[in-house]
Short mmCIF file of C-alpha atoms in Angstrom, two decimals:
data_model
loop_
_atom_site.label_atom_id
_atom_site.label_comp_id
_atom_site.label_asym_id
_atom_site.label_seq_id
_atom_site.Cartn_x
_atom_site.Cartn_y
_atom_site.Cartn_z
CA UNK A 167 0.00 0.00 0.00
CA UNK A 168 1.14 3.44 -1.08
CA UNK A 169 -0.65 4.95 1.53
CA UNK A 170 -1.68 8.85 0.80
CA UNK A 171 0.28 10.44 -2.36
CA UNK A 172 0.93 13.46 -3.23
CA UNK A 173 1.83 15.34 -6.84
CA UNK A 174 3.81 17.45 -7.08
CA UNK A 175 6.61 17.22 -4.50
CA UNK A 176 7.57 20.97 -5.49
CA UNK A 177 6.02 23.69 -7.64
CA UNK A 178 7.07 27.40 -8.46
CA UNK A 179 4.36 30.15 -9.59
CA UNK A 180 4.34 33.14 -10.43
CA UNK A 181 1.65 35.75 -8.78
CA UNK A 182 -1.40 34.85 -10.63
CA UNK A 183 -1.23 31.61 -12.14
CA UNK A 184 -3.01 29.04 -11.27
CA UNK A 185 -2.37 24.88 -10.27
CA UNK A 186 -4.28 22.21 -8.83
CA UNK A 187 -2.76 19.98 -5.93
CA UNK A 188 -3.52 16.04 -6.43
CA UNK A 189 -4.18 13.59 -3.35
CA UNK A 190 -5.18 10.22 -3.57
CA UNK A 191 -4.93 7.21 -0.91
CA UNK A 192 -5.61 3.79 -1.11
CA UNK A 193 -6.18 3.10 2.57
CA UNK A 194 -10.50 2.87 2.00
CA UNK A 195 -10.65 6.03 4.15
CA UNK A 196 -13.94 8.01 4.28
CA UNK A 197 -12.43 11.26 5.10
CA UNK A 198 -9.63 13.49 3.48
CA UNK A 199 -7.77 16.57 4.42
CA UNK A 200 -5.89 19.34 2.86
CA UNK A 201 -3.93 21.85 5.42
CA UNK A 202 -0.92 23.93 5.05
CA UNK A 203 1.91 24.36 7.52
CA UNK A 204 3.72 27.23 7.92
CA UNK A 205 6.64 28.63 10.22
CA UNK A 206 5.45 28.54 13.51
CA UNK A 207 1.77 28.18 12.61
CA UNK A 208 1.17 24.58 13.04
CA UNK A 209 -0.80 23.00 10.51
CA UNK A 210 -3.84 24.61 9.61
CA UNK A 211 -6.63 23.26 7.96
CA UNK A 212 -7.65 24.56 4.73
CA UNK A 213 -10.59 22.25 3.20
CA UNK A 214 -11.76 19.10 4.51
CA UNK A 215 -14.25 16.09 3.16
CA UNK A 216 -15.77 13.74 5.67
CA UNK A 217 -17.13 11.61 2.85
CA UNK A 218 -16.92 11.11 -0.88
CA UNK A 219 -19.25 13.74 -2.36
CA UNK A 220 -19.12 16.25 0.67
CA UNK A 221 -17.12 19.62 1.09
CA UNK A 222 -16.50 21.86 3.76
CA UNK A 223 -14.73 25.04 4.58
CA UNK A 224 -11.73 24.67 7.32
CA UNK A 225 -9.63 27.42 9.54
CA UNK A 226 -8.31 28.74 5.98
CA UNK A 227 -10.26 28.66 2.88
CA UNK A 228 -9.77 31.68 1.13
CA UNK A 229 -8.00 31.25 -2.63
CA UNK A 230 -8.61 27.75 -2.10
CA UNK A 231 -11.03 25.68 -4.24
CA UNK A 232 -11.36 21.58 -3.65
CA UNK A 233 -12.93 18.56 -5.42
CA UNK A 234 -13.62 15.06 -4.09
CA UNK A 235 -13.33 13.30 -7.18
CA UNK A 236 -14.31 9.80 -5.86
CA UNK A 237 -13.53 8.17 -2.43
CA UNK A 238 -9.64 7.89 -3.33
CA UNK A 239 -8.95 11.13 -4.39
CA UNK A 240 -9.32 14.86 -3.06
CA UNK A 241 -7.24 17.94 -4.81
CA UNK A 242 -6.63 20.74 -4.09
CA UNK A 243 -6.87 24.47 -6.66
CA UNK A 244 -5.42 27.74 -6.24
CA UNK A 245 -7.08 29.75 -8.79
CA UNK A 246 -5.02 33.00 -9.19
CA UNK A 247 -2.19 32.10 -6.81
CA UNK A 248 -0.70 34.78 -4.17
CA UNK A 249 2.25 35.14 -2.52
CA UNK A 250 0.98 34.46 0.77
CA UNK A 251 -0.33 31.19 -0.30
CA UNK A 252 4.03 30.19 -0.59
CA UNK A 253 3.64 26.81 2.30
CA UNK A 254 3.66 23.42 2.48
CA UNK A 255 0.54 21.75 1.89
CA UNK A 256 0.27 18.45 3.56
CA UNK A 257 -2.81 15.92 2.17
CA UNK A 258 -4.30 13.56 5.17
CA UNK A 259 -6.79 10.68 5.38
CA UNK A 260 -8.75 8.90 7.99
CA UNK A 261 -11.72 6.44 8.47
CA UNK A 262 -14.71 7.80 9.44
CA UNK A 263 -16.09 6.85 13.17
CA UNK A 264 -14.43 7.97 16.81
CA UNK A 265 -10.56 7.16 15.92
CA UNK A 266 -9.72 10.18 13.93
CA UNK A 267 -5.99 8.94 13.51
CA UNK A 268 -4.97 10.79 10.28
CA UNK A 269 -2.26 9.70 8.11
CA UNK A 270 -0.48 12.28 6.08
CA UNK A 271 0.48 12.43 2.50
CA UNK A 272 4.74 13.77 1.74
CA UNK A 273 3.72 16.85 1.38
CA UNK A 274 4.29 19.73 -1.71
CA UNK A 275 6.23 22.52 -1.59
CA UNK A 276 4.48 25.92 -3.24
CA UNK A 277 6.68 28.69 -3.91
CA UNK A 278 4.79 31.98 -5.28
CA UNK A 279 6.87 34.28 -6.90
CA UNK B 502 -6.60 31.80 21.33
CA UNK B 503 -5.40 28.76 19.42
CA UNK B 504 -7.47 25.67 20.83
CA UNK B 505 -4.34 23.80 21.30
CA UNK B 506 -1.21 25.42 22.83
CA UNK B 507 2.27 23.55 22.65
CA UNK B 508 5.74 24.96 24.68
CA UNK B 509 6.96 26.45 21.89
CA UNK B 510 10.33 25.37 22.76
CA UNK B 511 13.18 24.48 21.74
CA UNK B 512 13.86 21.50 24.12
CA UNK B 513 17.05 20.51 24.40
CA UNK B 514 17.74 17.33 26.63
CA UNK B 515 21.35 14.90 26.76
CA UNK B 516 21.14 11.47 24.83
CA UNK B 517 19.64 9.17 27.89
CA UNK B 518 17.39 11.71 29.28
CA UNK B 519 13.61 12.26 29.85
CA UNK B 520 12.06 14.52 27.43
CA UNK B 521 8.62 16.00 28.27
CA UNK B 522 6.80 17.65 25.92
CA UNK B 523 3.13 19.71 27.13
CA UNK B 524 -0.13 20.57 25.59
CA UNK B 525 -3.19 22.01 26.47
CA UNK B 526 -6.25 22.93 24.92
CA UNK B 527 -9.32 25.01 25.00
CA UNK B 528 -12.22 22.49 23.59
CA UNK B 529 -14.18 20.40 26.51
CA UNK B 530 -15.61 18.30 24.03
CA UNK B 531 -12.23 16.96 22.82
CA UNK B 532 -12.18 13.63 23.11
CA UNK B 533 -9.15 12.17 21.10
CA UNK B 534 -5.59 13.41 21.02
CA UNK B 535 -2.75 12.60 19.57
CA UNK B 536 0.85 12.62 19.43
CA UNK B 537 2.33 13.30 16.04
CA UNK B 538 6.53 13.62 15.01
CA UNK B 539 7.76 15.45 12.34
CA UNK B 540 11.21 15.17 10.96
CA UNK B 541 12.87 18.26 8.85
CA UNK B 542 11.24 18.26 5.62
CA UNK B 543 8.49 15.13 6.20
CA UNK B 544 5.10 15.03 6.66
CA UNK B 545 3.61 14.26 10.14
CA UNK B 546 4.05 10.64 11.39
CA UNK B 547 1.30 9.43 14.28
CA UNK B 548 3.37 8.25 17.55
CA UNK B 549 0.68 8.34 20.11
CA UNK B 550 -3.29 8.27 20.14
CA UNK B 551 -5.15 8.45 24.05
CA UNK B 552 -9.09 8.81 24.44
CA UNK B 553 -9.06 8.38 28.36
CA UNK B 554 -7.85 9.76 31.02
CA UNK B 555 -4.21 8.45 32.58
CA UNK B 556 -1.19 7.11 30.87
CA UNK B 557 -0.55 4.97 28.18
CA UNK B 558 2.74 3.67 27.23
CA UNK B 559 4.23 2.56 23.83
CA UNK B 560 7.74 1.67 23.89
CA UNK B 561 10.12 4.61 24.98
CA UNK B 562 6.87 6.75 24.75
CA UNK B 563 4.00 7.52 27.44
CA UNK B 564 0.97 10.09 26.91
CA UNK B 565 -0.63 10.80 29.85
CA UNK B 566 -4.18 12.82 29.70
CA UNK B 567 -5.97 15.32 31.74
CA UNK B 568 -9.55 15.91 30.94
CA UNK B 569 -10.06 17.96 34.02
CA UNK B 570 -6.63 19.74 33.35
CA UNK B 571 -7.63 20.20 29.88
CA UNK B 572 -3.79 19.08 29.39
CA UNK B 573 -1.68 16.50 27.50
CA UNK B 574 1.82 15.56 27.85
CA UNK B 575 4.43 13.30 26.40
CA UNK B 576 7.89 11.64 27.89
CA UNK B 577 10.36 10.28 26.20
CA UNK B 578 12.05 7.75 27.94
CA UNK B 579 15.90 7.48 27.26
CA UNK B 580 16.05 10.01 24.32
CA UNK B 581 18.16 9.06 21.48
CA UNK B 582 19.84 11.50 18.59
CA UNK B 583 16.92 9.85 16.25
CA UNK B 584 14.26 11.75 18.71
CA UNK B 585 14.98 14.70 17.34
CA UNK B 586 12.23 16.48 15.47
CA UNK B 587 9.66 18.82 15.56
CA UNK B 588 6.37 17.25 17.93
CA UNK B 589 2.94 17.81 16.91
CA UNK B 590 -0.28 17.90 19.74
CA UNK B 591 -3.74 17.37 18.27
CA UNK B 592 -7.11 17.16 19.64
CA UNK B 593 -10.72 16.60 17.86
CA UNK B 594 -12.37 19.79 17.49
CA UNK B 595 -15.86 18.33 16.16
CA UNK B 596 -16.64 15.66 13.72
CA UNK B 597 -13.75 15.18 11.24
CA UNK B 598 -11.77 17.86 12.29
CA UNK B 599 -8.58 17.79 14.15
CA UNK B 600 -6.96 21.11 15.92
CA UNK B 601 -3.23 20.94 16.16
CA UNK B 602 -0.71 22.61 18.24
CA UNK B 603 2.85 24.46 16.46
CA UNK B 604 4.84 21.83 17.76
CA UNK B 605 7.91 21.72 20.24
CA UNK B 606 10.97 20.93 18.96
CA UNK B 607 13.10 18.34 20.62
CA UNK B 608 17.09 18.42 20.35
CA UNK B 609 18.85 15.06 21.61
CA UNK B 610 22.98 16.03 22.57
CA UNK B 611 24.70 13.18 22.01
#
């Protein structure tokens, strides 16, 4: 098992341009994640989807679009990317119930110039 | 106020030592936290999971929880160089969601 993967590893912008972020695990997890992690911020969440075909807003949504595709995969699209949207951005899964133990994708590192 | 607050450290504790690691957080209705450690440049890696109040002990590792304290801790029991990393806390906020603290991080002197 590949567990949760991530493309791309790295990825340079410039101010405006735009890129979706790809997830997919193969763990049979209901629900996927998408956060970013900044210096000294801790991970935050951005989006999250508790189940295939559901969507909802996390602590940071703003320049941030998502699609649940189907139950493996969840990305992740900046439309006009910024500057301030230069992180990592971490992809996590977990099964649905009272466990919550998320697993976490490699990560991508955004640069916007 | 974040909901979960982490010594922002950094620790620094001799190979062979105990290092303890704090958290607390804001959310009554937490019921599951975690322990999470994260090396330079990787993605989060799941050490510890506790749902109940006391301790609970995996190898070198103990989490001991608080519900009345609000608070969450972490030893590590004769710290090696390979300890070294950043530590994540995490509680459940509500369904789905998980709140995490900025993480300590944990020097081991050889």
């Amino acid at each position: 098992n590949a567990g949760v993967t991530q493309t791309p590893k790295f990825q340079v912008l410039k101010t405006g341009q735009s890129m979706t972020l790809q997830c997919a695990q193969d763990m049979n997890h209901n629900s996927m994640y998408w956060y970013r992690q900044d210096p000294g911020m801790g991970l935050r969440l951005i989006y999250y989807s508790a189940s295939e075909g559901t969507t909802d807003k996390g602590e940071v949504p703003n320049g941030y679009n998502v699609s649940r595709l189907n139950k493996r995969e969840f990305s992740l699209r900046l439309e006009s990317a910024a500057p301030s949207q230069t992180s990592v951005y971490f992809c996590a899964s977990t099964t649905s119930g009272s466990i919550y133990e998320q697993f976490f994708g490699p990560g991508t590192r955004l640069t916007v110039l | 106020q974040k909901e979960v607050e982490q010594n922002s450290g950094p620790l620094s504790v001799p190979e062979g030592a105990i290092a303890s690691l704090n958290c607390t957080y804001s959310d009554r209705g937490s019921q599951s936290f975690f322990w999470y450690r994260q090396y330079s440049g990787k993605s989060p890696e799941l050490i510890m999971s506790i749902y109940s109040n006391g301790d609970k002990e995996d190898g070198r590792f103990t989490a001991q929880l608080n519900k009345a304290s609000q608070y969450v801790s972490l030893l590590i029991r004769d710290s090696q160089p390979s300890d070294s990393a950043t530590y994540l806390c995490a509680a459940t906020s509500n369904d789905y969601k998980l709140s995490f603290g900025a993480g300590t991080t944990v020097t081991v002197r050889a």
